[in-house]
Amino acid sequence: DAKTTQPNSMESNEEEPVHLPCNHSTISGTDYIHWYRQLPSQGPEYVIHGLTSNVNNRMASLAIAEDRKSSTLILHRATLRDAAVYYCILRDGLRRASGSRLTFGEGTQLTVNP
Amino acid sequence: AAGVIQSPRHLIKEKRETATLKCYPIPRHDTVYWYQQGPGQDPQFLISFYEKMQSDKGSIPDRFSAQQFSDYHSELNMSSLELGDSALYFCASRGAMKRDEQFFGPGTRLTVL
């Protein structure tokens, strides 16, 4: 399975944008890039996903490099409630059964300062 | 909106006892996943079910078994509990409308003494 690499931790100030990077140099052509986050004492929560094109939703934006070997999750205005562990996960779109499992790596602990 | 329900939320057991964790997926969701998160660790996939059939199996010990019932709820049965089984157990569900998104429950915290 392709592996992702994220910084262990990042800090941001409230109401400022946050760019969370993820490297996935061995990504295959059928791998989707998913982002989940886990707030303290809660289950993981879906944030966004994409394949090749940049994606936007109400929570965040996902910028995918042209060669797909890296991606960046963008929180446009961080709030204190965004403090969480953010996971970048690759999911093989061809493996219908086993491909739907989420393989969590070591995510990025985001701290948001007031 | 309805969310994934897990019960119990907390469970304390002794070594070698058995435990049953229950998961009630979001209505009309057809896929259920189980994940284990040890203290200070990241969630690890255990097993999943699609339309009441096991669809995928991860690093689930032989002492554990699971099934999905006709009403789509799922149960994770754990026997001969060990201290290392102490963890948060999350259930997630997925529906036909949003195939790329898993919705997680609040988790069951299992403590084995």
mmCIF file of C-alpha atoms in Angstrom:
data_model
loop_
_atom_site.group_PDB
_atom_site.id
_atom_site.type_symbol
_atom_site.label_atom_id
_atom_site.label_comp_id
_atom_site.label_asym_id
_atom_site.label_seq_id
_atom_site.Cartn_x
_atom_site.Cartn_y
_atom_site.Cartn_z
ATOM 1 C CA ASP A 1 0.000 0.000 0.000
ATOM 2 C CA ALA A 2 1.189 3.510 -0.769
ATOM 3 C CA LYS A 3 2.399 5.413 2.274
ATOM 4 C CA THR A 4 1.748 8.977 3.357
ATOM 5 C CA THR A 5 4.060 11.267 5.308
ATOM 6 C CA GLN A 6 2.821 14.176 7.398
ATOM 7 C CA PRO A 7 4.477 16.482 9.911
ATOM 8 C CA ASN A 8 3.893 15.354 13.479
ATOM 9 C CA SER A 9 2.549 18.706 14.588
ATOM 10 C CA MET A 10 1.674 22.190 13.388
ATOM 11 C CA GLU A 11 0.513 25.367 15.044
ATOM 12 C CA SER A 12 -1.731 28.091 13.816
ATOM 13 C CA ASN A 13 -3.401 31.203 15.122
ATOM 14 C CA GLU A 14 -7.134 31.572 15.259
ATOM 15 C CA GLU A 15 -8.751 33.041 12.132
ATOM 16 C CA GLU A 16 -5.619 32.494 10.056
ATOM 17 C CA PRO A 17 -5.349 30.019 7.176
ATOM 18 C CA VAL A 18 -3.699 26.670 7.801
ATOM 19 C CA HIS A 19 -1.940 24.558 5.188
ATOM 20 C CA LEU A 20 -1.457 20.933 6.204
ATOM 21 C CA PRO A 21 0.917 19.080 3.873
ATOM 22 C CA CYS A 22 0.986 15.409 2.965
ATOM 23 C CA ASN A 23 3.556 13.572 0.874
ATOM 24 C CA HIS A 24 2.565 10.425 -0.990
ATOM 25 C CA SER A 25 5.326 9.874 -3.513
ATOM 26 C CA THR A 26 4.349 6.232 -4.221
ATOM 27 C CA ILE A 27 0.711 7.001 -4.949
ATOM 28 C CA SER A 28 -0.835 4.911 -7.718
ATOM 29 C CA GLY A 29 -3.127 6.165 -10.447
ATOM 30 C CA THR A 30 -6.233 4.748 -8.797
ATOM 31 C CA ASP A 31 -5.531 6.024 -5.263
ATOM 32 C CA TYR A 32 -7.916 8.611 -3.894
ATOM 33 C CA ILE A 33 -6.572 11.093 -1.350
ATOM 34 C CA HIS A 34 -8.760 11.317 1.736
ATOM 35 C CA TRP A 35 -8.491 13.563 4.767
ATOM 36 C CA TYR A 36 -10.058 12.767 8.111
ATOM 37 C CA ARG A 37 -9.630 14.515 11.407
ATOM 38 C CA GLN A 38 -10.056 13.359 14.966
ATOM 39 C CA LEU A 39 -11.023 15.853 17.606
ATOM 40 C CA PRO A 40 -10.143 15.046 21.219
ATOM 41 C CA SER A 41 -12.218 12.192 22.641
ATOM 42 C CA GLN A 42 -14.208 11.760 19.428
ATOM 43 C CA GLY A 43 -14.278 9.400 16.487
ATOM 44 C CA PRO A 44 -12.599 10.397 13.233
ATOM 45 C CA GLU A 45 -14.537 12.731 10.976
ATOM 46 C CA TYR A 46 -14.429 12.958 7.193
ATOM 47 C CA VAL A 47 -13.052 16.235 5.896
ATOM 48 C CA ILE A 48 -12.550 15.988 2.148
ATOM 49 C CA HIS A 49 -11.243 13.747 -0.636
ATOM 50 C CA GLY A 50 -10.035 14.025 -4.191
ATOM 51 C CA LEU A 51 -8.371 12.188 -7.052
ATOM 52 C CA THR A 52 -6.655 14.663 -9.375
ATOM 53 C CA SER A 53 -8.378 18.027 -9.293
ATOM 54 C CA ASN A 54 -8.481 20.469 -6.420
ATOM 55 C CA VAL A 55 -11.621 20.155 -4.311
ATOM 56 C CA ASN A 56 -13.555 22.531 -2.107
ATOM 57 C CA ASN A 57 -16.277 21.907 0.436
ATOM 58 C CA ARG A 58 -17.733 23.730 3.393
ATOM 59 C CA MET A 59 -15.005 22.477 5.714
ATOM 60 C CA ALA A 60 -11.824 22.827 3.705
ATOM 61 C CA SER A 61 -10.030 22.827 0.377
ATOM 62 C CA LEU A 62 -7.766 20.138 -0.999
ATOM 63 C CA ALA A 63 -4.952 21.123 -3.294
ATOM 64 C CA ILE A 64 -3.385 18.214 -5.203
ATOM 65 C CA ALA A 65 -0.021 18.572 -6.894
ATOM 66 C CA GLU A 66 0.047 18.028 -10.633
ATOM 67 C CA ASP A 67 2.154 14.863 -10.255
ATOM 68 C CA ARG A 68 -0.122 13.772 -7.355
ATOM 69 C CA LYS A 69 2.878 13.039 -5.160
ATOM 70 C CA SER A 70 1.768 15.525 -2.573
ATOM 71 C CA SER A 71 -1.356 17.320 -1.426
ATOM 72 C CA THR A 72 -2.292 20.092 0.967
ATOM 73 C CA LEU A 73 -5.356 20.419 3.133
ATOM 74 C CA ILE A 74 -6.304 24.060 3.533
ATOM 75 C CA LEU A 75 -8.402 25.382 6.377
ATOM 76 C CA HIS A 76 -9.228 28.904 5.308
ATOM 77 C CA ARG A 77 -9.828 30.369 8.771
ATOM 78 C CA ALA A 78 -8.788 28.205 11.669
ATOM 79 C CA THR A 79 -10.946 28.188 14.760
ATOM 80 C CA LEU A 80 -10.270 26.680 18.162
ATOM 81 C CA ARG A 81 -12.658 23.861 17.211
ATOM 82 C CA ASP A 82 -10.312 22.870 14.393
ATOM 83 C CA ALA A 83 -7.700 21.663 16.873
ATOM 84 C CA ALA A 84 -7.421 17.968 16.055
ATOM 85 C CA VAL A 85 -5.245 15.250 14.552
ATOM 86 C CA TYR A 86 -5.501 15.420 10.770
ATOM 87 C CA TYR A 87 -4.956 12.231 8.800
ATOM 88 C CA CYS A 88 -4.062 12.024 5.128
ATOM 89 C CA ILE A 89 -5.127 8.597 3.825
ATOM 90 C CA LEU A 90 -4.814 6.944 0.426
ATOM 91 C CA ARG A 91 -7.612 4.651 -0.666
ATOM 92 C CA ASP A 92 -7.404 2.454 -3.752
ATOM 93 C CA GLY A 93 -10.497 3.133 -5.811
ATOM 94 C CA LEU A 94 -10.221 -0.170 -7.679
ATOM 95 C CA ARG A 95 -10.360 -2.428 -4.642
ATOM 96 C CA ARG A 96 -14.069 -2.281 -3.997
ATOM 97 C CA ALA A 97 -14.155 -4.464 -0.921
ATOM 98 C CA SER A 98 -10.787 -4.096 0.772
ATOM 99 C CA GLY A 99 -10.246 -0.750 -0.827
ATOM 100 C CA SER A 100 -12.810 0.933 1.330
ATOM 101 C CA ARG A 101 -10.979 0.391 4.615
ATOM 102 C CA LEU A 102 -9.170 3.414 6.021
ATOM 103 C CA THR A 103 -5.505 2.913 6.863
ATOM 104 C CA PHE A 104 -4.579 5.596 9.362
ATOM 105 C CA GLY A 105 -0.941 6.628 9.566
ATOM 106 C CA GLU A 106 0.635 9.123 11.881
ATOM 107 C CA GLY A 107 -1.328 12.279 11.345
ATOM 108 C CA THR A 108 -0.613 15.892 12.123
ATOM 109 C CA GLN A 109 -1.612 17.298 15.488
ATOM 110 C CA LEU A 110 -2.907 20.799 14.780
ATOM 111 C CA THR A 111 -2.841 23.288 17.633
ATOM 112 C CA VAL A 112 -4.813 26.495 17.199
ATOM 113 C CA ASN A 113 -3.772 29.409 19.371
ATOM 114 C CA PRO A 114 -6.334 32.022 20.410
ATOM 115 C CA ALA B 1 -29.314 14.027 11.553
ATOM 116 C CA ALA B 2 -28.999 10.500 12.875
ATOM 117 C CA GLY B 3 -25.496 9.379 13.681
ATOM 118 C CA VAL B 4 -23.780 6.082 14.367
ATOM 119 C CA ILE B 5 -24.682 4.746 17.785
ATOM 120 C CA GLN B 6 -22.364 2.589 19.830
ATOM 121 C CA SER B 7 -23.080 0.847 23.073
ATOM 122 C CA PRO B 8 -21.940 0.676 25.691
ATOM 123 C CA ARG B 9 -19.849 3.827 25.746
ATOM 124 C CA HIS B 10 -17.644 2.494 28.517
ATOM 125 C CA LEU B 11 -16.940 -1.066 29.540
ATOM 126 C CA ILE B 12 -14.707 -2.482 32.229
ATOM 127 C CA LYS B 13 -13.804 -6.163 32.166
ATOM 128 C CA GLU B 14 -11.389 -8.496 33.868
ATOM 129 C CA LYS B 15 -8.744 -10.507 32.042
ATOM 130 C CA ARG B 16 -10.088 -13.650 30.373
ATOM 131 C CA GLU B 17 -13.657 -12.312 30.387
ATOM 132 C CA THR B 18 -15.737 -11.711 27.278
ATOM 133 C CA ALA B 19 -17.185 -8.483 25.925
ATOM 134 C CA THR B 20 -19.738 -7.584 23.287
ATOM 135 C CA LEU B 21 -19.728 -4.201 21.618
ATOM 136 C CA LYS B 22 -22.698 -3.042 19.578
ATOM 137 C CA CYS B 23 -22.929 -0.668 16.656
ATOM 138 C CA TYR B 24 -26.063 0.808 15.097
ATOM 139 C CA PRO B 25 -25.249 2.401 11.736
ATOM 140 C CA ILE B 26 -26.923 5.407 10.245
ATOM 141 C CA PRO B 27 -30.291 4.346 8.763
ATOM 142 C CA ARG B 28 -30.004 2.981 5.207
ATOM 143 C CA HIS B 29 -26.238 2.573 5.504
ATOM 144 C CA ASP B 30 -25.220 -0.846 4.223
ATOM 145 C CA THR B 31 -21.566 -1.051 5.292
ATOM 146 C CA VAL B 32 -20.118 -1.220 8.788
ATOM 147 C CA TYR B 33 -16.468 -0.963 9.801
ATOM 148 C CA TRP B 34 -14.755 -1.649 13.123
ATOM 149 C CA TYR B 35 -11.552 0.100 14.184
ATOM 150 C CA GLN B 36 -9.411 -0.224 17.310
ATOM 151 C CA GLN B 37 -7.447 2.689 18.750
ATOM 152 C CA GLY B 38 -5.003 1.887 21.530
ATOM 153 C CA PRO B 39 -3.781 4.549 23.962
ATOM 154 C CA GLY B 40 -1.726 7.136 22.109
ATOM 155 C CA GLN B 41 -2.079 5.238 18.845
ATOM 156 C CA ASP B 42 -3.853 5.765 15.556
ATOM 157 C CA PRO B 43 -7.017 3.853 14.646
ATOM 158 C CA GLN B 44 -6.419 0.407 13.142
ATOM 159 C CA PHE B 45 -8.920 -1.342 10.905
ATOM 160 C CA LEU B 46 -10.316 -4.616 12.260
ATOM 161 C CA ILE B 47 -13.121 -5.848 10.044
ATOM 162 C CA SER B 48 -15.965 -4.686 7.811
ATOM 163 C CA PHE B 49 -19.331 -5.903 6.590
ATOM 164 C CA TYR B 50 -21.324 -5.067 3.493
ATOM 165 C CA GLU B 51 -24.939 -6.166 3.249
ATOM 166 C CA LYS B 52 -24.490 -8.514 6.230
ATOM 167 C CA MET B 53 -21.515 -10.318 4.696
ATOM 168 C CA GLN B 54 -17.922 -9.881 5.806
ATOM 169 C CA SER B 55 -16.254 -7.750 3.164
ATOM 170 C CA ASP B 56 -12.755 -7.198 4.511
ATOM 171 C CA LYS B 57 -10.606 -8.318 7.390
ATOM 172 C CA GLY B 58 -7.703 -6.491 8.938
ATOM 173 C CA SER B 59 -5.593 -7.101 12.016
ATOM 174 C CA ILE B 60 -8.346 -8.660 14.090
ATOM 175 C CA PRO B 61 -7.253 -11.266 16.649
ATOM 176 C CA ASP B 62 -8.728 -14.757 16.376
ATOM 177 C CA ARG B 63 -10.263 -14.177 19.818
ATOM 178 C CA PHE B 64 -12.509 -11.552 18.253
ATOM 179 C CA SER B 65 -15.459 -12.191 16.001
ATOM 180 C CA ALA B 66 -18.073 -9.933 14.508
ATOM 181 C CA GLN B 67 -21.222 -10.060 12.485
ATOM 182 C CA GLN B 68 -23.805 -7.821 10.911
ATOM 183 C CA PHE B 69 -27.448 -8.625 11.506
ATOM 184 C CA SER B 70 -30.529 -8.373 9.317
ATOM 185 C CA ASP B 71 -31.298 -4.899 10.708
ATOM 186 C CA TYR B 72 -27.721 -3.881 9.762
ATOM 187 C CA HIS B 73 -26.516 -3.409 13.293
ATOM 188 C CA SER B 74 -23.217 -5.070 14.069
ATOM 189 C CA GLU B 75 -21.662 -6.679 17.112
ATOM 190 C CA LEU B 76 -18.007 -7.206 17.941
ATOM 191 C CA ASN B 77 -17.496 -10.148 20.274
ATOM 192 C CA MET B 78 -14.253 -10.335 22.191
ATOM 193 C CA SER B 79 -13.253 -13.356 24.227
ATOM 194 C CA SER B 80 -10.353 -14.212 26.550
ATOM 195 C CA LEU B 81 -9.717 -10.528 27.040
ATOM 196 C CA GLU B 82 -6.138 -9.417 27.553
ATOM 197 C CA LEU B 83 -4.755 -6.233 29.073
ATOM 198 C CA GLY B 84 -3.646 -5.166 25.584
ATOM 199 C CA ASP B 85 -7.240 -5.153 24.384
ATOM 200 C CA SER B 86 -7.843 -1.988 26.376
ATOM 201 C CA ALA B 87 -8.627 0.572 23.715
ATOM 202 C CA LEU B 88 -11.239 2.716 22.062
ATOM 203 C CA TYR B 89 -13.309 0.749 19.578
ATOM 204 C CA PHE B 90 -14.923 2.772 16.827
ATOM 205 C CA CYS B 91 -17.632 1.693 14.503
ATOM 206 C CA ALA B 92 -18.187 3.521 11.228
ATOM 207 C CA SER B 93 -20.879 3.185 8.617
ATOM 208 C CA ARG B 94 -21.171 4.041 4.963
ATOM 209 C CA GLY B 95 -24.162 4.500 2.731
ATOM 210 C CA ALA B 96 -24.904 4.150 -0.937
ATOM 211 C CA MET B 97 -25.233 7.887 -1.499
ATOM 212 C CA LYS B 98 -21.785 8.867 -0.204
ATOM 213 C CA ARG B 99 -19.595 5.882 -0.935
ATOM 214 C CA ASP B 100 -16.382 7.776 -0.221
ATOM 215 C CA GLU B 101 -17.277 8.869 3.279
ATOM 216 C CA GLN B 102 -17.254 6.869 6.491
ATOM 217 C CA PHE B 103 -19.255 8.174 9.421
ATOM 218 C CA PHE B 104 -17.777 7.280 12.781
ATOM 219 C CA GLY B 105 -19.527 6.666 16.047
ATOM 220 C CA PRO B 106 -18.395 8.055 19.404
ATOM 221 C CA GLY B 107 -16.579 4.845 20.286
ATOM 222 C CA THR B 108 -16.650 2.343 23.121
ATOM 223 C CA ARG B 109 -13.862 2.634 25.656
ATOM 224 C CA LEU B 110 -12.919 -0.846 26.828
ATOM 225 C CA THR B 111 -10.751 -1.200 29.893
ATOM 226 C CA VAL B 112 -9.401 -4.634 30.776
ATOM 227 C CA LEU B 113 -8.143 -4.999 34.341
#
